[in-house]
Amino acid sequence: MTTHQRDSKSSDPRATNSNELKQRKALSAMEDLGISPEVVKPVLYNLLKLYRGRWELIEEENYQTLADAIFEPLDEKKSIAEGSTSSNTNTVKHKKRRKNIQVDDDMEPIAKLTRPGVHLDNSNSLVQRNSKFHHDNDITRGTEKIKISLIDEIGLEPPKFLYIPQNISYQDAYVPFSLARISDESCCLECTGDCLSLRVPCACSRETGGEFAYTPQGLLTDDFLNACIDMNLEPQNHHLFHCQYCPLEKAKNADNPEPCKGHLLRKFIKECWRKCGCTMDCGNRVVQRGPTRELQVFSMEGKGWAVRSVGYLPKGSFVCEYIGEILTNTELYERNKRSLKNERHTYPVSLDADWGSEQVLKDEEALCLDATHFGNVARFINHRCFDSNLIEIPVEMETPHHHYYHIAFFTKRNIDPYEELTWDYGIDFEDVDHPIKAFECQCGSSYCRDVKRKAAPIKKKEFGVKRIASSSGSKTKL
Ligand SMILES: C[S@@+](CC[C@H](N)C(=O)[O-])C[C@H]1O[C@@H](n2cnc3c(N)ncnc32)[C@H](O)[C@@H]1O
């Protein structure tokens, strides 16, 4: 019997030990994502039964199958609500094909094998079950300092993703965090208390021109914010970098990549970090403290889920980070190819704000964030052309090189309670050569760039996948 043929209930003590180790690893991987062992164990047990103890099917893609199986009860719920069982049946059939394994026809679908307690409701909920309109009083599952509610008023399908409060590397991305990489000159070892109260700003202000990007009230300074807004609105007037070997083009066609379409070299905020002597209350630590404003996910006709602020937000307020899996562009390209087949939406954002500072990037250094499967509230923020009320700004924290950095959303103006929060994805709606057709924009802005498309619709299959490439070198690649 080969190792992978062993059943999880094998009487061979070595097999039991190996299974225990694998189980511990699986539980720990899910725990890192905030799913408790009580939720994972029964799903894992059923998967092992279904796959006849073939751990490699569960372990692949960083336990993607396991994460999917945890979500499947949500599909079942929808099927039941719609009076059909097709969803689970299809899922199991799909798994049979994908894994090319034998599954007995009388074997129960995973979701049915899962005991009722493992559904992601109560404390681990994404959505409440058994109601026509979904409601969840905290999609973060307690992983943020604040609760973020989700309310549906139009009968939308519940979102299928797992909330994570911090970025997490998927597999190949090279994201080295180490104290040795932060030189003493690029942090403020000697500081104590609050760096913003210093007469002469400390070394951490160097990135932002010797002045901090934040005010003592925790807002972005007008100068910094206005400069960022200006760069985003007029990318051609600012430094647009064209890579010699563009990672985006290389991911698409390694042998014969097309010329780089251009990337905007952007302004970074640098926050004080672990090696700095200041306290966590230092005014130069805003994004790393996580969201503090009360946000709500709600449903909208035409745009799906959306985000709003429950309270008033002054101009320059930090709202949230864009959180997702850290992927290489090659991994994203492969993932997109698969998701096109499955017609699943993806939520990628390129981390290309500083690609211009290096001649050639290795594959593992050209990164992006994908919030399709794992993400935070930002994955629900919709697009608005030009006059969006949020702006995304790169933030350096734990890594002085800018292959990896954080993307933080700030308000561009004062925002009223319950106003929808939007950002400009930077999509070029006229890029008809892009393999993935952009969604039909419903942003409602008088500056909507999708005007031509509405006048003369282009016949291409719509997958609604946000694009990562942009032909105009605009700021965000979705
Ligand atoms: C990052 S997600 C935003 C959350 C999304 N509405 C949802 O329900 O999960 C991006 C997707 O939302 C939809 N979307 C975002 N902005 C839109 C807009 N201005 N008009 C129409 N659809 C939009 C598109 O389907 C797009 O692919």
Coordinates of C-alpha atoms and ligand atoms in Angstrom, one line a residue:
M1 CA 0.0 0.0 0.0
T2 CA 1.5 3.4 -0.9
T3 CA 1.3 6.2 1.6
H4 CA -1.4 8.1 -0.3
Q5 CA -3.6 5.0 -0.5
R6 CA -3.7 4.6 3.3
D7 CA -7.0 5.3 4.9
S8 CA -7.1 7.8 7.7
K9 CA -8.3 5.0 10.0
S10 CA -5.3 2.8 9.2
S11 CA -4.2 0.6 12.0
D12 CA -0.5 1.1 11.1
P13 CA 0.9 3.3 14.0
R14 CA 3.3 5.1 11.6
A15 CA 0.3 6.0 9.4
T16 CA -1.6 7.2 12.4
N17 CA 1.3 9.4 13.4
S18 CA 1.7 10.8 9.9
N19 CA -2.0 11.4 9.7
E20 CA -1.9 13.2 13.1
L21 CA 0.9 15.4 11.8
K22 CA -1.0 16.2 8.6
Q23 CA -4.2 16.9 10.6
R24 CA -2.3 19.2 13.0
K25 CA -0.8 21.1 9.9
A26 CA -4.2 21.4 8.3
L27 CA -5.8 22.6 11.5
S28 CA -3.0 25.1 12.0
A29 CA -3.3 26.4 8.4
M30 CA -7.0 27.0 8.9
E31 CA -6.4 28.5 12.4
D32 CA -4.0 31.0 10.8
L33 CA -7.0 32.1 8.8
G34 CA -9.2 32.4 11.8
I35 CA -11.2 29.1 11.5
S36 CA -11.4 27.2 14.7
P37 CA -10.4 23.5 14.9
E38 CA -14.0 22.7 16.0
V39 CA -15.2 24.0 12.6
V40 CA -12.4 22.4 10.6
K41 CA -12.3 18.9 12.1
P42 CA -15.7 17.5 10.9
V43 CA -15.1 18.9 7.4
L44 CA -11.7 17.5 7.3
Y45 CA -12.9 14.1 8.4
N46 CA -15.5 14.1 5.7
L47 CA -13.0 15.1 3.1
L48 CA -10.7 12.3 4.1
K49 CA -13.5 9.9 3.8
L50 CA -14.5 11.2 0.4
Y51 CA -10.9 11.2 -0.9
R52 CA -10.1 7.9 0.8
G53 CA -7.4 9.3 2.9
R54 CA -5.5 11.0 0.0
W55 CA -4.0 13.9 1.9
E56 CA -2.3 15.4 -1.1
L57 CA -5.7 16.3 -2.5
I58 CA -6.5 18.2 0.6
E59 CA -3.1 19.8 1.0
E60 CA -2.7 21.1 -2.5
E61 CA -2.9 24.8 -3.1
N62 CA -2.4 25.6 0.5
Y63 CA -5.5 23.6 1.6
Q64 CA -7.7 25.3 -0.9
T65 CA -10.0 22.2 -1.1
L66 CA -10.5 22.2 2.6
A67 CA -11.3 25.9 2.6
D68 CA -13.7 25.3 -0.3
A69 CA -15.4 22.5 1.6
I70 CA -15.9 24.8 4.6
F71 CA -17.8 27.2 2.3
E72 CA -19.9 24.5 0.6
P73 CA -22.6 24.5 3.2
L74 CA -23.4 28.0 2.0
D75 CA -24.0 26.7 -1.4
E76 CA -26.2 24.0 0.1
K77 CA -28.2 26.7 1.9
K78 CA -28.8 28.5 -1.4
S79 CA -29.9 25.4 -3.1
I80 CA -32.3 24.6 -0.3
A81 CA -33.6 28.1 -0.5
E82 CA -34.1 27.8 -4.2
G83 CA -35.7 24.3 -3.8
S84 CA -32.8 22.6 -5.7
T85 CA -29.9 20.3 -4.8
S86 CA -28.0 21.0 -7.9
S87 CA -25.3 23.1 -6.3
N88 CA -23.8 20.4 -4.1
T89 CA -24.2 17.7 -6.7
N90 CA -22.4 19.8 -9.2
T91 CA -19.7 20.6 -6.7
V92 CA -19.1 16.9 -6.0
K93 CA -19.2 16.1 -9.7
H94 CA -16.8 18.9 -10.4
K95 CA -14.5 17.5 -7.7
K96 CA -14.7 14.0 -9.2
R97 CA -13.6 15.4 -12.6
R98 CA -11.0 17.8 -11.2
K99 CA -9.3 15.3 -9.0
N100 CA -9.8 12.4 -11.4
I101 CA -10.6 10.1 -8.5
Q102 CA -13.3 7.5 -8.1
V103 CA -16.2 8.6 -5.9
D104 CA -19.1 6.2 -5.3
D105 CA -22.3 7.5 -6.5
D106 CA -24.0 6.6 -3.2
M107 CA -21.4 8.6 -1.3
E108 CA -22.9 11.7 0.3
P109 CA -21.9 15.1 -0.9
I110 CA -19.4 16.8 1.4
A111 CA -21.9 19.5 2.5
K112 CA -24.4 16.8 3.5
L113 CA -21.8 14.9 5.5
T114 CA -20.9 18.1 7.3
R115 CA -22.8 18.3 10.6
P116 CA -25.0 21.3 11.0
G117 CA -22.7 22.9 13.6
V118 CA -20.0 23.5 11.1
H119 CA -21.9 26.0 9.0
L120 CA -20.3 29.3 9.2
D121 CA -22.8 31.0 11.3
N122 CA -22.9 31.9 15.0
S123 CA -19.5 33.1 16.1
N124 CA -17.8 31.9 12.9
S125 CA -20.4 33.2 10.5
L126 CA -20.2 34.8 7.2
V127 CA -23.9 35.0 6.8
Q128 CA -26.9 34.0 8.8
R129 CA -28.8 31.0 7.6
N130 CA -32.5 30.4 7.1
S131 CA -33.5 33.9 6.1
K132 CA -34.3 35.2 2.6
F133 CA -32.1 38.2 3.1
H134 CA -28.8 37.6 4.6
H135 CA -27.6 39.4 7.6
D136 CA -24.4 39.0 9.5
N137 CA -23.5 41.3 12.4
D138 CA -19.7 40.7 12.0
I139 CA -18.2 39.4 8.8
T140 CA -14.7 39.7 10.4
R141 CA -15.5 36.8 12.7
G142 CA -13.9 38.8 15.5
T143 CA -10.6 39.2 13.7
E144 CA -10.7 43.0 13.6
K145 CA -11.0 45.5 16.5
I146 CA -14.4 46.6 15.1
K147 CA -17.4 44.6 13.9
I148 CA -18.3 45.0 10.2
S149 CA -21.9 44.1 9.5
L150 CA -23.4 42.8 6.2
I151 CA -27.0 43.4 5.3
D152 CA -28.8 42.3 2.2
E153 CA -32.0 44.0 1.1
I154 CA -32.4 42.6 -2.5
G155 CA -31.8 38.9 -2.1
L156 CA -28.1 38.6 -3.2
E157 CA -26.2 35.3 -2.9
P158 CA -24.0 35.4 0.2
P159 CA -20.4 36.2 -0.6
K160 CA -18.1 33.2 -0.6
F161 CA -14.8 34.1 0.8
L162 CA -13.0 33.9 4.1
Y163 CA -12.3 37.1 6.0
I164 CA -8.6 37.6 6.9
P165 CA -7.4 40.8 8.6
Q166 CA -3.8 40.6 7.2
N167 CA -2.2 39.7 3.9
I168 CA -1.0 36.1 3.7
S169 CA 1.4 34.6 1.1
Y170 CA -0.2 32.0 -1.1
Q171 CA 2.9 30.1 -2.2
D172 CA 5.7 31.5 -4.4
A173 CA 5.7 35.2 -3.3
Y174 CA 9.0 36.2 -1.8
V175 CA 8.0 38.3 1.2
P176 CA 11.0 38.4 3.6
F177 CA 10.3 40.2 6.9
S178 CA 13.4 40.5 9.0
L179 CA 14.9 43.0 11.3
A180 CA 18.3 42.7 9.5
R181 CA 16.7 44.1 6.3
I182 CA 15.7 47.3 8.1
S183 CA 18.8 49.4 8.4
D184 CA 19.3 51.5 11.5
E185 CA 19.1 54.6 9.4
S186 CA 15.7 53.8 7.9
C187 CA 13.9 53.4 11.3
C188 CA 13.8 55.4 14.5
L189 CA 15.5 53.3 17.1
E190 CA 16.1 56.3 19.4
C191 CA 12.5 57.6 19.4
T192 CA 10.2 57.2 22.4
G193 CA 6.5 57.9 22.6
D194 CA 4.9 59.7 19.7
C195 CA 7.1 60.6 16.7
L196 CA 4.6 63.2 15.5
S197 CA 5.4 65.3 18.6
L198 CA 9.1 65.6 17.7
R199 CA 10.4 69.0 16.8
V200 CA 12.4 67.5 13.9
P201 CA 10.7 64.6 12.3
C202 CA 12.5 61.2 12.7
A203 CA 14.0 59.1 10.0
C204 CA 10.7 57.4 9.2
S205 CA 9.5 60.7 7.6
R206 CA 12.2 60.5 4.9
E207 CA 10.0 58.6 2.5
T208 CA 7.4 61.4 2.7
G209 CA 9.9 64.2 2.1
G210 CA 11.0 64.8 5.7
E211 CA 7.5 65.5 7.0
F212 CA 5.0 62.9 8.3
A213 CA 2.0 62.1 6.0
Y214 CA -0.3 62.2 9.1
T215 CA -1.7 65.0 11.2
P216 CA -1.9 64.6 15.0
Q217 CA -5.6 63.8 14.5
G218 CA -4.7 60.7 12.5
L219 CA -5.7 62.1 9.2
L220 CA -3.6 62.5 6.0
T221 CA -2.1 65.9 5.7
D222 CA -3.8 68.0 2.9
D223 CA -0.5 68.3 1.1
F224 CA 0.2 64.6 1.0
L225 CA -3.4 63.7 0.1
N226 CA -3.7 66.3 -2.7
A227 CA -0.4 65.2 -4.2
C228 CA -1.6 61.6 -4.3
I229 CA -5.0 62.6 -5.8
D230 CA -3.2 64.7 -8.4
M231 CA -0.9 61.8 -9.4
N232 CA -3.9 59.4 -9.8
L233 CA -5.9 61.8 -11.9
E234 CA -3.1 62.8 -14.2
P235 CA -0.8 59.8 -14.4
Q236 CA 0.7 61.0 -17.7
N237 CA 2.0 64.2 -16.0
H238 CA 3.9 62.2 -13.4
H239 CA 6.5 59.6 -13.7
L240 CA 5.2 56.7 -15.7
F241 CA 7.7 53.8 -15.8
H242 CA 8.0 51.3 -18.6
C243 CA 9.7 48.0 -17.5
Q244 CA 12.3 46.5 -19.7
Y245 CA 10.7 43.1 -19.1
C246 CA 7.2 43.7 -17.7
P247 CA 6.2 41.0 -15.2
L248 CA 2.6 41.4 -16.2
E249 CA 3.4 40.7 -19.9
K250 CA 5.9 37.9 -19.0
A251 CA 3.1 36.2 -17.0
K252 CA 0.9 36.3 -20.1
N253 CA 3.5 35.2 -22.6
A254 CA 7.0 34.2 -21.2
D255 CA 8.5 33.5 -24.6
N256 CA 7.3 36.6 -26.4
P257 CA 6.1 39.2 -24.0
E258 CA 4.5 42.4 -25.3
P259 CA 6.0 45.7 -24.4
C260 CA 5.2 47.1 -21.0
K261 CA 2.1 49.3 -20.9
G262 CA 3.5 51.4 -18.1
H263 CA 3.3 51.7 -14.3
L264 CA 2.9 54.8 -12.2
L265 CA 5.7 55.4 -9.7
R266 CA 3.7 56.3 -6.7
K267 CA 4.0 58.1 -3.4
F268 CA 4.5 55.9 -0.4
I269 CA 3.7 56.5 3.3
K270 CA 6.2 54.9 5.6
E271 CA 4.9 54.0 9.0
C272 CA 7.1 53.4 12.1
W273 CA 7.5 49.7 12.7
R274 CA 8.8 47.0 15.1
K275 CA 12.4 48.2 15.0
C276 CA 11.3 51.8 15.9
G277 CA 11.5 52.9 19.5
C278 CA 8.2 54.7 19.6
T279 CA 5.0 53.3 21.1
M280 CA 2.0 51.7 19.3
D281 CA 0.2 55.0 19.9
C282 CA 2.7 56.9 17.8
G283 CA 0.9 59.1 15.3
N284 CA 3.0 57.6 12.5
R285 CA 1.2 54.2 13.0
V286 CA -2.3 54.5 11.5
V287 CA -2.8 51.8 8.9
Q288 CA -1.1 49.1 11.0
R289 CA -3.7 49.6 13.8
G290 CA -6.4 48.4 11.4
P291 CA -9.8 49.8 10.6
T292 CA -11.4 51.8 13.4
R293 CA -14.4 53.4 11.5
E294 CA -17.7 51.6 11.6
L295 CA -18.3 50.1 8.1
Q296 CA -21.1 48.1 6.6
V297 CA -21.4 45.8 3.6
F298 CA -24.7 46.2 1.9
S299 CA -26.3 45.1 -1.4
M300 CA -27.0 47.3 -4.4
E301 CA -28.9 46.7 -7.6
G302 CA -26.4 46.4 -10.6
K303 CA -23.2 46.4 -8.5
G304 CA -23.7 43.5 -6.1
W305 CA -22.2 44.0 -2.6
A306 CA -20.9 47.4 -1.7
V307 CA -19.4 49.2 1.4
R308 CA -20.5 52.2 3.3
S309 CA -19.5 54.1 6.4
V310 CA -22.0 54.2 9.2
G311 CA -20.7 57.5 10.5
Y312 CA -19.3 60.7 9.1
L313 CA -15.7 60.5 7.8
P314 CA -13.6 63.6 7.5
K315 CA -11.3 64.1 4.5
G316 CA -8.0 62.1 4.9
S317 CA -9.4 59.4 7.2
F318 CA -8.0 55.9 6.9
V319 CA -10.8 53.5 6.1
C320 CA -9.2 50.0 5.6
E321 CA -6.4 48.2 3.8
Y322 CA -6.9 46.0 0.7
I323 CA -6.2 42.6 2.1
G324 CA -5.8 39.3 0.2
E325 CA -3.4 36.5 -0.7
I326 CA 0.0 37.6 -1.8
L327 CA 0.5 36.0 -5.2
T328 CA 3.2 36.3 -7.9
N329 CA 1.8 37.5 -11.2
T330 CA 2.4 34.1 -12.7
E331 CA 0.3 32.5 -10.0
L332 CA -2.4 35.1 -10.6
Y333 CA -2.3 34.5 -14.3
E334 CA -2.7 30.8 -13.9
R335 CA -5.4 31.3 -11.3
N336 CA -7.3 33.7 -13.7
K337 CA -7.1 31.1 -16.5
R338 CA -8.7 28.6 -14.1
S339 CA -11.3 31.1 -12.9
L340 CA -12.2 32.0 -16.5
K341 CA -13.0 28.3 -17.0
N342 CA -15.1 28.3 -13.8
E343 CA -16.5 31.7 -14.6
R344 CA -15.5 32.8 -11.1
H345 CA -14.8 36.4 -10.3
T346 CA -11.4 37.4 -9.1
Y347 CA -10.3 40.4 -7.1
P348 CA -6.6 41.1 -7.8
V349 CA -4.6 44.3 -7.3
S350 CA -1.1 44.7 -8.6
L351 CA 1.7 45.7 -6.2
D352 CA 3.6 47.6 -9.0
A353 CA 3.9 51.0 -7.4
D354 CA 7.7 50.8 -7.4
W355 CA 8.6 48.4 -10.2
G356 CA 10.4 51.3 -11.9
S357 CA 13.1 51.3 -9.3
E358 CA 14.6 48.0 -10.5
Q359 CA 15.6 46.9 -14.0
V360 CA 14.4 43.3 -13.9
L361 CA 12.2 41.7 -11.3
K362 CA 12.3 38.0 -10.5
D363 CA 9.0 36.2 -10.8
E364 CA 8.8 35.9 -7.0
E365 CA 9.3 39.6 -6.6
A366 CA 6.5 40.8 -8.9
L367 CA 3.5 40.5 -6.7
C368 CA -0.1 41.3 -6.4
L369 CA -2.9 40.8 -3.9
D370 CA -5.9 38.6 -4.7
A371 CA -8.9 38.9 -2.4
T372 CA -11.0 36.3 -4.3
H373 CA -10.9 33.5 -1.7
F374 CA -9.4 35.3 1.3
G375 CA -9.8 39.0 1.9
N376 CA -11.2 41.7 4.1
V377 CA -14.0 44.3 3.7
A378 CA -12.1 46.1 0.9
R379 CA -13.0 43.4 -1.5
F380 CA -16.5 44.7 -1.5
I381 CA -15.6 48.3 -2.4
N382 CA -17.0 49.1 -5.8
H383 CA -15.4 51.2 -8.6
R384 CA -16.2 54.8 -9.5
C385 CA -14.6 56.6 -12.4
F386 CA -12.4 59.6 -11.5
D387 CA -14.5 61.1 -8.7
S388 CA -14.5 58.2 -6.3
N389 CA -14.4 59.2 -2.6
L390 CA -11.5 56.9 -1.6
I391 CA -7.9 56.8 -2.8
E392 CA -5.5 53.9 -2.4
I393 CA -2.1 54.7 -1.2
P394 CA 0.9 52.4 -0.9
V395 CA 2.2 52.0 2.7
E396 CA 5.6 50.7 3.7
M397 CA 5.9 49.0 7.0
E398 CA 7.9 45.8 7.5
T399 CA 9.9 45.7 4.2
P400 CA 12.0 48.6 3.1
H401 CA 12.0 47.3 -0.5
H402 CA 8.8 47.9 -2.3
H403 CA 8.1 44.6 -3.9
Y404 CA 5.7 44.0 -1.1
Y405 CA 3.8 46.8 0.6
H406 CA 0.3 47.6 1.9
I407 CA -2.5 49.3 0.1
A408 CA -4.5 51.6 2.3
F409 CA -7.7 53.4 1.5
F410 CA -8.2 57.0 2.6
T411 CA -11.1 59.4 2.1
K412 CA -10.5 62.1 -0.6
R413 CA -13.2 64.4 0.9
N414 CA -15.6 64.5 3.8
I415 CA -18.1 61.6 3.6
D416 CA -21.6 61.6 5.0
P417 CA -23.0 58.7 7.0
Y418 CA -24.3 55.8 4.8
E419 CA -22.6 57.2 1.7
E420 CA -21.2 54.4 -0.5
L421 CA -17.4 54.1 -0.5
T422 CA -15.8 53.8 -3.9
W423 CA -12.4 53.8 -5.5
D424 CA -11.2 54.2 -9.1
Y425 CA -9.9 50.8 -10.2
G426 CA -8.1 52.5 -13.0
I427 CA -9.8 50.3 -15.6
D428 CA -9.3 51.3 -19.2
F429 CA -12.8 50.4 -20.5
E430 CA -11.6 50.9 -24.1
D431 CA -9.0 48.2 -23.9
V432 CA -10.9 45.7 -26.1
D433 CA -7.7 43.6 -26.5
H434 CA -7.7 42.6 -22.9
P435 CA -8.6 38.9 -22.5
I436 CA -11.0 39.7 -19.8
K437 CA -13.8 42.1 -20.6
A438 CA -14.4 44.7 -17.9
F439 CA -17.8 44.8 -16.2
E440 CA -20.3 47.3 -17.6
C441 CA -19.8 50.3 -15.3
Q442 CA -22.7 51.5 -13.2
C443 CA -20.7 54.0 -11.2
G444 CA -23.1 56.9 -12.0
S445 CA -20.2 59.4 -12.3
S446 CA -20.6 62.2 -14.8
Y447 CA -17.0 61.4 -15.7
C448 CA -17.7 57.7 -16.3
R449 CA -15.1 56.3 -18.7
D450 CA -17.4 53.5 -19.9
V451 CA -19.5 55.9 -22.0
K452 CA -18.3 54.5 -25.4
R453 CA -19.0 50.9 -24.4
K454 CA -22.6 51.9 -23.6
A455 CA -22.9 53.6 -27.0
A456 CA -21.5 50.6 -28.9
P457 CA -21.4 47.4 -26.9
I458 CA -18.5 45.1 -27.6
K459 CA -19.4 41.5 -28.1
K460 CA -17.1 39.6 -25.8
K461 CA -17.9 37.2 -23.0
E462 CA -18.5 39.0 -19.7
F463 CA -16.9 37.3 -16.7
G464 CA -17.0 40.3 -14.4
V465 CA -13.4 39.7 -13.4
K466 CA -11.5 42.7 -12.4
R467 CA -8.5 43.3 -14.6
I468 CA -4.9 43.5 -13.6
A469 CA -3.6 45.0 -16.8
S470 CA -4.2 48.5 -18.0
S471 CA -3.1 49.9 -21.2
S472 CA -2.9 53.5 -20.2
G473 CA -0.5 53.1 -17.3
S474 CA -3.2 54.1 -15.0
K475 CA -2.6 53.7 -11.3
T476 CA -4.5 50.5 -10.4
K477 CA -4.3 47.4 -12.4
L478 CA -7.6 45.5 -11.9
Ligands
LIG1 C1 -14.0 44.2 -5.9 S1 -15.5 43.6 -6.4 C2 -16.6 44.7 -5.6 C3 -17.6 44.0 -4.8 C4 -18.6 43.4 -5.6 N1 -19.7 44.3 -6.0 C5 -19.2 42.1 -5.0 O1 -20.4 42.0 -5.0 O2 -18.5 41.3 -4.5 C6 -15.6 44.1 -8.1 C7 -16.8 43.7 -8.9 O3 -17.9 44.4 -8.4 C8 -18.7 44.9 -9.6 N2 -18.6 46.3 -9.7 C9 -17.7 47.1 -9.0 N3 -17.9 48.4 -9.4 C10 -18.8 48.4 -10.3 C11 -19.4 49.4 -11.1 N4 -19.1 50.7 -11.0 N5 -20.4 49.1 -11.9 C12 -20.8 47.8 -12.0 N6 -20.3 46.8 -11.3 C13 -19.3 47.1 -10.5 C14 -18.1 44.2 -10.8 O4 -18.7 42.9 -11.0 C15 -16.6 43.9 -10.3 O5 -16.1 42.8 -11.0

